[in-house]
Tab-separated table of C-alpha atoms in Angstrom:
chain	number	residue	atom	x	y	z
R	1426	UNK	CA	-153.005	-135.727	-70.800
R	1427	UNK	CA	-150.792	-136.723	-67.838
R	1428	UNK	CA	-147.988	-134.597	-68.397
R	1429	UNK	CA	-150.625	-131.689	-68.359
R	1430	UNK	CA	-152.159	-132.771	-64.991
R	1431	UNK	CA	-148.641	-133.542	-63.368
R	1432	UNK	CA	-147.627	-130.011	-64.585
R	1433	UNK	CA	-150.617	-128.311	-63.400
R	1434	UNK	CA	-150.294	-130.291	-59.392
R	1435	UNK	CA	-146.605	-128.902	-59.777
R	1436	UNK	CA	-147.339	-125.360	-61.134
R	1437	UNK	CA	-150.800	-123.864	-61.131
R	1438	UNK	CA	-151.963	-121.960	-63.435
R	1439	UNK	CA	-153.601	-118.716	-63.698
R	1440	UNK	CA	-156.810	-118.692	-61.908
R	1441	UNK	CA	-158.771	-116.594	-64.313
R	1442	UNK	CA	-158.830	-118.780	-67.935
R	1443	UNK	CA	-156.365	-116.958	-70.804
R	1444	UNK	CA	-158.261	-115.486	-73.778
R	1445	UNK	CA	-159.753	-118.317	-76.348
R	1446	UNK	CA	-157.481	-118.991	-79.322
R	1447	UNK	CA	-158.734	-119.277	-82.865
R	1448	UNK	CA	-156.376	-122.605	-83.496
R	1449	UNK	CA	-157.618	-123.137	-86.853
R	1450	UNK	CA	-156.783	-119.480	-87.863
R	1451	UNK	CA	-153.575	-119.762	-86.131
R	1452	UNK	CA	-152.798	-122.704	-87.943
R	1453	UNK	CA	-153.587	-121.153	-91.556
R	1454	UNK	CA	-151.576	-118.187	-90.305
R	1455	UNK	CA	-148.736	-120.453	-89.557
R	1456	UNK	CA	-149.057	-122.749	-92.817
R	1457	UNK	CA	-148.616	-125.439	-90.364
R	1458	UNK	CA	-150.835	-127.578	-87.571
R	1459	UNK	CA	-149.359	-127.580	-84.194
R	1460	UNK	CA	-149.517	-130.019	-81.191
R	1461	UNK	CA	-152.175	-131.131	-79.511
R	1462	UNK	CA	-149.554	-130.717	-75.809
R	1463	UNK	CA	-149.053	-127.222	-76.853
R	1464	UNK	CA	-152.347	-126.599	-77.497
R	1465	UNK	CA	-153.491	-127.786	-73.843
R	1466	UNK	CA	-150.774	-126.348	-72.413
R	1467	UNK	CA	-151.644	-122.449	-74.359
R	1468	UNK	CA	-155.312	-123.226	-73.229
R	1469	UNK	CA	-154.419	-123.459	-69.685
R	1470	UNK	CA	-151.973	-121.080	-68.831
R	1471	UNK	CA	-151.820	-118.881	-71.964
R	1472	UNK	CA	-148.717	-116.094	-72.196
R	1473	UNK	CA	-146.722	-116.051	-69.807
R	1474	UNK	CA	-143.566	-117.423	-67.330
R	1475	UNK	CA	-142.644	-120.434	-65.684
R	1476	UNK	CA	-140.651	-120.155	-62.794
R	1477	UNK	CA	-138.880	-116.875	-64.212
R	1478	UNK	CA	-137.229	-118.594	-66.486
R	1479	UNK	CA	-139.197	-120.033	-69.176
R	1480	UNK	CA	-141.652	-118.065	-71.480
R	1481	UNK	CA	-144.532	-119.183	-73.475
R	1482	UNK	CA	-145.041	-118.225	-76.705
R	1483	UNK	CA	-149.221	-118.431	-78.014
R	1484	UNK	CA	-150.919	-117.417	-81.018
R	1485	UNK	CA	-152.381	-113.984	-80.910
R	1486	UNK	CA	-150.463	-112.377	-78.039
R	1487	UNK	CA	-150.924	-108.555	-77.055
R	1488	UNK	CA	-147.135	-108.738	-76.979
R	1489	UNK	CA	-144.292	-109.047	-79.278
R	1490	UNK	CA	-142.169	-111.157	-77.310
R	1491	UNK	CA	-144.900	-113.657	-76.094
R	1492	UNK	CA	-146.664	-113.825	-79.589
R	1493	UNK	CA	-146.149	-117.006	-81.900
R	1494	UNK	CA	-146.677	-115.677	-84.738
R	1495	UNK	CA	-144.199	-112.414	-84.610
R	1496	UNK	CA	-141.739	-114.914	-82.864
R	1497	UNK	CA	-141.894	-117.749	-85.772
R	1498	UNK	CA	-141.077	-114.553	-88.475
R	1499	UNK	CA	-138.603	-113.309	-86.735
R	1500	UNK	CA	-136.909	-116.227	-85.656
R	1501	UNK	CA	-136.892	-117.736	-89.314
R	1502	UNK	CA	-135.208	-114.102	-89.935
R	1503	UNK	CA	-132.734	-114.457	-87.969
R	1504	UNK	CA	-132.206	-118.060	-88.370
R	1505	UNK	CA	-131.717	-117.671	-91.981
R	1506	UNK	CA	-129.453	-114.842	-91.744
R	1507	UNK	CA	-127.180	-117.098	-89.702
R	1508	UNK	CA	-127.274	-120.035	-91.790
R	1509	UNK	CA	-125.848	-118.449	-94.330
R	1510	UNK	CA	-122.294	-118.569	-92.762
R	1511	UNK	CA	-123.213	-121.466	-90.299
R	1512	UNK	CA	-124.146	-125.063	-90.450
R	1513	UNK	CA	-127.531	-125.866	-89.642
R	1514	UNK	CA	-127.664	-128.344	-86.575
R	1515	UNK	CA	-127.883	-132.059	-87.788
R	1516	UNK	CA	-132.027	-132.564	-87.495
R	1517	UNK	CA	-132.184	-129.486	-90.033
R	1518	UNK	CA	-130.157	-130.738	-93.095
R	1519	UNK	CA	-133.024	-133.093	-93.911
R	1520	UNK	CA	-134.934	-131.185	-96.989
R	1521	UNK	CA	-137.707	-129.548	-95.755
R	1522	UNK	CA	-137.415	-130.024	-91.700
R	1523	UNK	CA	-137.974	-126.640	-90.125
R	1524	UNK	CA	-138.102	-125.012	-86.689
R	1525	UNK	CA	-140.555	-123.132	-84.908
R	1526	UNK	CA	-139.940	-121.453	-81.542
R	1527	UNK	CA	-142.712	-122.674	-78.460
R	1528	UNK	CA	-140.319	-120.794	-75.874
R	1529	UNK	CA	-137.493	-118.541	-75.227
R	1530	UNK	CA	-136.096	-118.178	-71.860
R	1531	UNK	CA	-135.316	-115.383	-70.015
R	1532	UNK	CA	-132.328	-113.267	-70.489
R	1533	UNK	CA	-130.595	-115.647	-72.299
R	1534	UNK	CA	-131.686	-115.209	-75.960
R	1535	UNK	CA	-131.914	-118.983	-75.997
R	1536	UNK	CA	-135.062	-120.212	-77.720
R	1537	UNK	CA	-137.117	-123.780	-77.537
R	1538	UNK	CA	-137.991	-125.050	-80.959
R	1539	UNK	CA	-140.123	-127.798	-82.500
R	1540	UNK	CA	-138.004	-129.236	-85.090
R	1541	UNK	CA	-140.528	-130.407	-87.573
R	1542	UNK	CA	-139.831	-132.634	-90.500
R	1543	UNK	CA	-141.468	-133.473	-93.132
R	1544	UNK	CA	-144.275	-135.967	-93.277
R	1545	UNK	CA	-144.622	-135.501	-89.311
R	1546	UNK	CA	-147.469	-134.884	-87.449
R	1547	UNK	CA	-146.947	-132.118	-85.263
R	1548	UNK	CA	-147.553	-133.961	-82.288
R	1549	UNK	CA	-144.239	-136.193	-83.461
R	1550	UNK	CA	-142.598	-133.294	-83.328
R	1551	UNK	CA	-139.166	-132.818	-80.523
R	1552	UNK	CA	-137.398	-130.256	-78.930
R	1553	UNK	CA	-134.867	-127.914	-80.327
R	1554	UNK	CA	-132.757	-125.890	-77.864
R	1555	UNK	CA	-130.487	-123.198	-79.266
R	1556	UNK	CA	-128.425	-121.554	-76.490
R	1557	UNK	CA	-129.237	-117.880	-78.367
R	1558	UNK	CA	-126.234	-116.199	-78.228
R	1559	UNK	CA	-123.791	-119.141	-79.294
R	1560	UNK	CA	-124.024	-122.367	-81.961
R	1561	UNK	CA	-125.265	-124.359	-79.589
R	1562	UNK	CA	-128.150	-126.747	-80.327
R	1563	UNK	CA	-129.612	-129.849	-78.167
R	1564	UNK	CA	-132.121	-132.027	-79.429
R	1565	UNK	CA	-134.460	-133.560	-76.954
R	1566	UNK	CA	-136.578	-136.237	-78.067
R	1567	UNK	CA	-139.588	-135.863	-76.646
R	1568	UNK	CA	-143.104	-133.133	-76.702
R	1569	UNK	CA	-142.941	-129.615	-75.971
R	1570	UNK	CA	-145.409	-130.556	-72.262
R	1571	UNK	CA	-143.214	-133.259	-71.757
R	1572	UNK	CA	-139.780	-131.170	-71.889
R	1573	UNK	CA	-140.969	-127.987	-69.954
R	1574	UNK	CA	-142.625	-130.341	-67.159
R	1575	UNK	CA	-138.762	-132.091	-67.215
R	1576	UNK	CA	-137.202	-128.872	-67.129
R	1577	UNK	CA	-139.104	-127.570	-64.084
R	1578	UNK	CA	-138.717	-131.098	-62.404
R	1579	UNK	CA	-135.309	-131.191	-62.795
R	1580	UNK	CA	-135.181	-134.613	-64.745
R	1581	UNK	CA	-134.264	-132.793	-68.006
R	1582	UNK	CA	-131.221	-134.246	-69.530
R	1583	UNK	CA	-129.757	-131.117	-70.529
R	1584	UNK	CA	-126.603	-128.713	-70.233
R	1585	UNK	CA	-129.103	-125.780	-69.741
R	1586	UNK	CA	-132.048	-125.114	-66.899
R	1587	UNK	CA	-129.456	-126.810	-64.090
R	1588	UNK	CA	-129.692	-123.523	-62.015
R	1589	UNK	CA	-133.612	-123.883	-61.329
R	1590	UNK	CA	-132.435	-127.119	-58.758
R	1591	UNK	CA	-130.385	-124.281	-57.297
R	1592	UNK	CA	-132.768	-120.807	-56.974
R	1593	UNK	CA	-135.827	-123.419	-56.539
R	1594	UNK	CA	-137.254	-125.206	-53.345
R	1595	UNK	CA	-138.401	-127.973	-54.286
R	1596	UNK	CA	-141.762	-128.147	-55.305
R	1597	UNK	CA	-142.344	-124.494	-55.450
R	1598	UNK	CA	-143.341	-123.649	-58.823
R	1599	UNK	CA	-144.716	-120.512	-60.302
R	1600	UNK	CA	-146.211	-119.099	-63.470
R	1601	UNK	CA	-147.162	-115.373	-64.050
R	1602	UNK	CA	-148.693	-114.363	-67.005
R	1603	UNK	CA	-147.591	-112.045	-69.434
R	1604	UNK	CA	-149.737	-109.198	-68.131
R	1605	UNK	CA	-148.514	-109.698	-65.298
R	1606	UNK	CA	-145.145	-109.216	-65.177
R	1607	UNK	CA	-145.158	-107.163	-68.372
R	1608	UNK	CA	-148.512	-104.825	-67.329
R	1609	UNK	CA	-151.787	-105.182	-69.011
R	1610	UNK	CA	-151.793	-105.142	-72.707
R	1611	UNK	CA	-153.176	-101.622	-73.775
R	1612	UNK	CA	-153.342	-99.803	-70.570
């Protein structure tokens, strides 16, 4: 995967390998497959932030926030809650297209989606960026790899991320896992 190895050159990841995920169980648990970028991108760096800003979400996580699962129920929660008295952005009014969070970033309460539809494969499946704490969506046409590598490149065409050109040096990228910054899981 190029976008993998360009994002890895650009941010390293952790140098001790994140816990194995059970994809297949992840993927019953889900209902749903998920994408094969996502997939190399959770088995390389596992939970945790890019450049402060930008939190992965993976199957199985020790925490709440960082866990795929607890994320994808809640956001559908919430998500339906709100449609109720607010249009759906236009890549949802299809029957049976769905979103499923990959990211949130920091602070904001914004989240990054897949917006899947149906008869996709998930690795078809684009970007979905809802601003959190407004109606704000903006569809990005491209993998989950390929938008956080744009993001922390700068080459994202986007109203949101702009202030990583500005706190960044260029080419210094980092990514902290979730035990981290957030202390060990059960200590």
């Amino acid at each position: 995967m190029i976008a993998l190895d360009a994002l890895v050159r650009l941010c390293p990841p952790p140098a001790d390998p994140p816990p194995v995920v059970d994809w297949a169980q992840a993927e019953r648990a889900l209902g749903v497959g998920l994408p094969a970028d996502y997939k190399r991108l959770v088995e390389t760096y596992g939970d945790g932030i890019f450049d402060e800003t930008v939190w992965l979400l993976v199957p199985d996580s020790a925490y709440d926030d960082c866990d795929l699962h607890a994320q994808t129920a809640e956001r559908a929660e919430i998500l339906g809650d709100l449609w109720e008295f607010e249009e759906k952005p236009a890549g949802l009014r299809e029957a049976g297209a769905k979103v499923l969070p990959w990211a949130f970033e920091e602070g904001t309460g914004a989240f990054l989606y897949w917006l899947a539809r149906p008869g996709q494969h998930p690795d078809e499946w684009t970007v979905l960026y809802n601003e959190g704490r407004g109606p704000l969506w903006e569809q990005h046409d491209r993998g989950c790899l390929a938008f956080l590598l744009a993001v922390l490149t700068g080459t994202a065409e986007t109203e949101y991320f702009g202030y990583l050109r500005e706190v960044l040096k260029l080419g210094e990228h980092r990514f902290a896992t979730a035990d981290a910054i957030l202390g060990t899981a059960g200590q």
